[in-house]
Amino acid sequence: MIISKETIVAKSTELQSHVDQLMGLVGSTIEDRTPLHVVEETALRVLLDMGRTTLQILFDLLGTGDVGETVERPEGGTLRRFQDTHSRGYTSIFGEFQLERCVYGKRAGCKIESVPLDARLALPESKFSYLLQDWDQSIAMEEPFEKVGNVIQKILELDQHVDSLERMNRQMSESVEAFHMQQTTPSSETEGPILVQTADGKGVPIRRPADSTTIETHQSKSGPKPGAKKMATLASVYTIEPNVRTPAEIVEALFRQPGEPRGKSTRPRPQHKRVRASLDHVDADGNQIHGAAAVFGWLADDVAARNPASDKPIVSIMDGQDSLWNMRDVFQADVPMVDVLDLLHVTPRLWKAAHLFHAAGGSKAEKFVRERVLRVLRGEVSAVIVGLRRLATTHKLKGKKRTKLETIINYFTNNKDRMRYHEYLSAGY
């Protein structure tokens, strides 16, 4: 398409009007002493209008994407242009558009096989732009779909229905397997010397079927209840450089008060971090998939591919859930590695123990935890266990409090071999 100079000038004038608006905003703000938050809000609206104008100009200049009466297919054969254009919606972060496009097929009335404008702009199959989908799903990772729609509407003044967001999520999920399959093993030159694997469980809320009435959820029946959760298994693999630290440095970082100066971080960045997650589900072929087995199977394969010479130390970090360690052993029973209990599953239990002897929020409880975290990091787990039992005796702990303390002690006892933190820290893990 040949675009005249006059057309370009006219379209440029439209954009310039938005720049003039922004410059005018600066002047009026100084003159009228406008609050800054009002300036930000007004500028955002002008910028959104400017973005919409930009896209509209692009669509106007590209037209219908007409490339002639016929178009040659890459695999051979000729497609002919249909007489009528076909319309499609496109929802960008700047608003909604309706695009009229030339389409091509073997003959009128047959299947559409080529849409040059869609190909030229790399448009998504759905009407939602890739950027908008990215933003929507980034929020949906943590928030319900209704909340996603509310956030986007507040920022972009763009309305999206919950069912559209749900459908978008399902459609994007269909590409996950293909995305995983195209990932290649990172080159050894870009990897760190330590290989780390982690796994954890994540509760996923179960929603009742959309076609069931509220009263149905009041029935007493076996199986998952609305509001209950299914457990997904998550795992990650990455490499990293050593980072030698002392137990005292870890404690100082954990207990640093807000506002206190931070020392310069020496923590290296993970390299090529890969993440997988899965629920128990039925795949497209009707096969029942065990989520944990699928994730740990992938984890074992990725670790093996990234350590072909078996010369990297492998660090396995998980919480104390036996099912995770047992599943790990099913797939990596003969793979030597260092087992590390996630410290963030240790510290909450020490706080619970502290509150059995001292008031919550007091300095004594904090001192109790601080001392025992340091001892745990120094490898003195057995001494901490003995000390907790001695405190239970001297304080004559009974009933529910004694039961709670025994649960904590049992956790430390069962995971003692995974709590050699002094060795891990000195090795730079």
PDB file of N, CA and C in Angstrom, residues 25 35-45:
ATOM      1  N   LEU A  25      -1.552  20.633  29.958  1.00  0.00           N
ATOM      2  CA  LEU A  25      -1.750  20.173  31.331  1.00  0.00           C
ATOM      3  C   LEU A  25      -0.646  20.686  32.239  1.00  0.00           C
ATOM      4  N   PRO A  35      -3.273  19.587  42.293  1.00  0.00           N
ATOM      5  CA  PRO A  35      -2.583  18.512  43.026  1.00  0.00           C
ATOM      6  C   PRO A  35      -1.991  17.492  42.057  1.00  0.00           C
ATOM      7  N   LEU A  36      -0.862  16.924  42.449  1.00  0.00           N
ATOM      8  CA  LEU A  36      -0.135  16.041  41.553  1.00  0.00           C
ATOM      9  C   LEU A  36      -0.938  14.797  41.191  1.00  0.00           C
ATOM     10  N   HIS A  37      -1.714  14.242  42.149  1.00  0.00           N
ATOM     11  CA  HIS A  37      -2.472  13.024  41.834  1.00  0.00           C
ATOM     12  C   HIS A  37      -3.508  13.285  40.750  1.00  0.00           C
ATOM     13  N   VAL A  38      -4.024  14.507  40.695  1.00  0.00           N
ATOM     14  CA  VAL A  38      -4.974  14.869  39.645  1.00  0.00           C
ATOM     15  C   VAL A  38      -4.244  14.951  38.303  1.00  0.00           C
ATOM     16  N   VAL A  39      -3.025  15.489  38.347  1.00  0.00           N
ATOM     17  CA  VAL A  39      -2.221  15.571  37.123  1.00  0.00           C
ATOM     18  C   VAL A  39      -1.934  14.166  36.585  1.00  0.00           C
ATOM     19  N   GLU A  40      -1.554  13.259  37.485  1.00  0.00           N
ATOM     20  CA  GLU A  40      -1.266  11.885  37.059  1.00  0.00           C
ATOM     21  C   GLU A  40      -2.485  11.243  36.411  1.00  0.00           C
ATOM     22  N   GLU A  41      -3.644  11.399  37.051  1.00  0.00           N
ATOM     23  CA  GLU A  41      -4.866  10.796  36.518  1.00  0.00           C
ATOM     24  C   GLU A  41      -5.213  11.369  35.151  1.00  0.00           C
ATOM     25  N   THR A  42      -5.109  12.690  35.009  1.00  0.00           N
ATOM     26  CA  THR A  42      -5.433  13.331  33.728  1.00  0.00           C
ATOM     27  C   THR A  42      -4.443  12.919  32.649  1.00  0.00           C
ATOM     28  N   ALA A  43      -3.148  12.897  33.005  1.00  0.00           N
ATOM     29  CA  ALA A  43      -2.123  12.512  32.031  1.00  0.00           C
ATOM     30  C   ALA A  43      -2.333  11.078  31.565  1.00  0.00           C
ATOM     31  N   LEU A  44      -2.713  10.190  32.488  1.00  0.00           N
ATOM     32  CA  LEU A  44      -2.941   8.792  32.109  1.00  0.00           C
ATOM     33  C   LEU A  44      -4.060   8.690  31.086  1.00  0.00           C
ATOM     34  N   ARG A  45      -5.137   9.433  31.308  1.00  0.00           N
ATOM     35  CA  ARG A  45      -6.263   9.379  30.366  1.00  0.00           C
ATOM     36  C   ARG A  45      -5.856   9.907  28.994  1.00  0.00           C
TER      37      ARG A  45
END
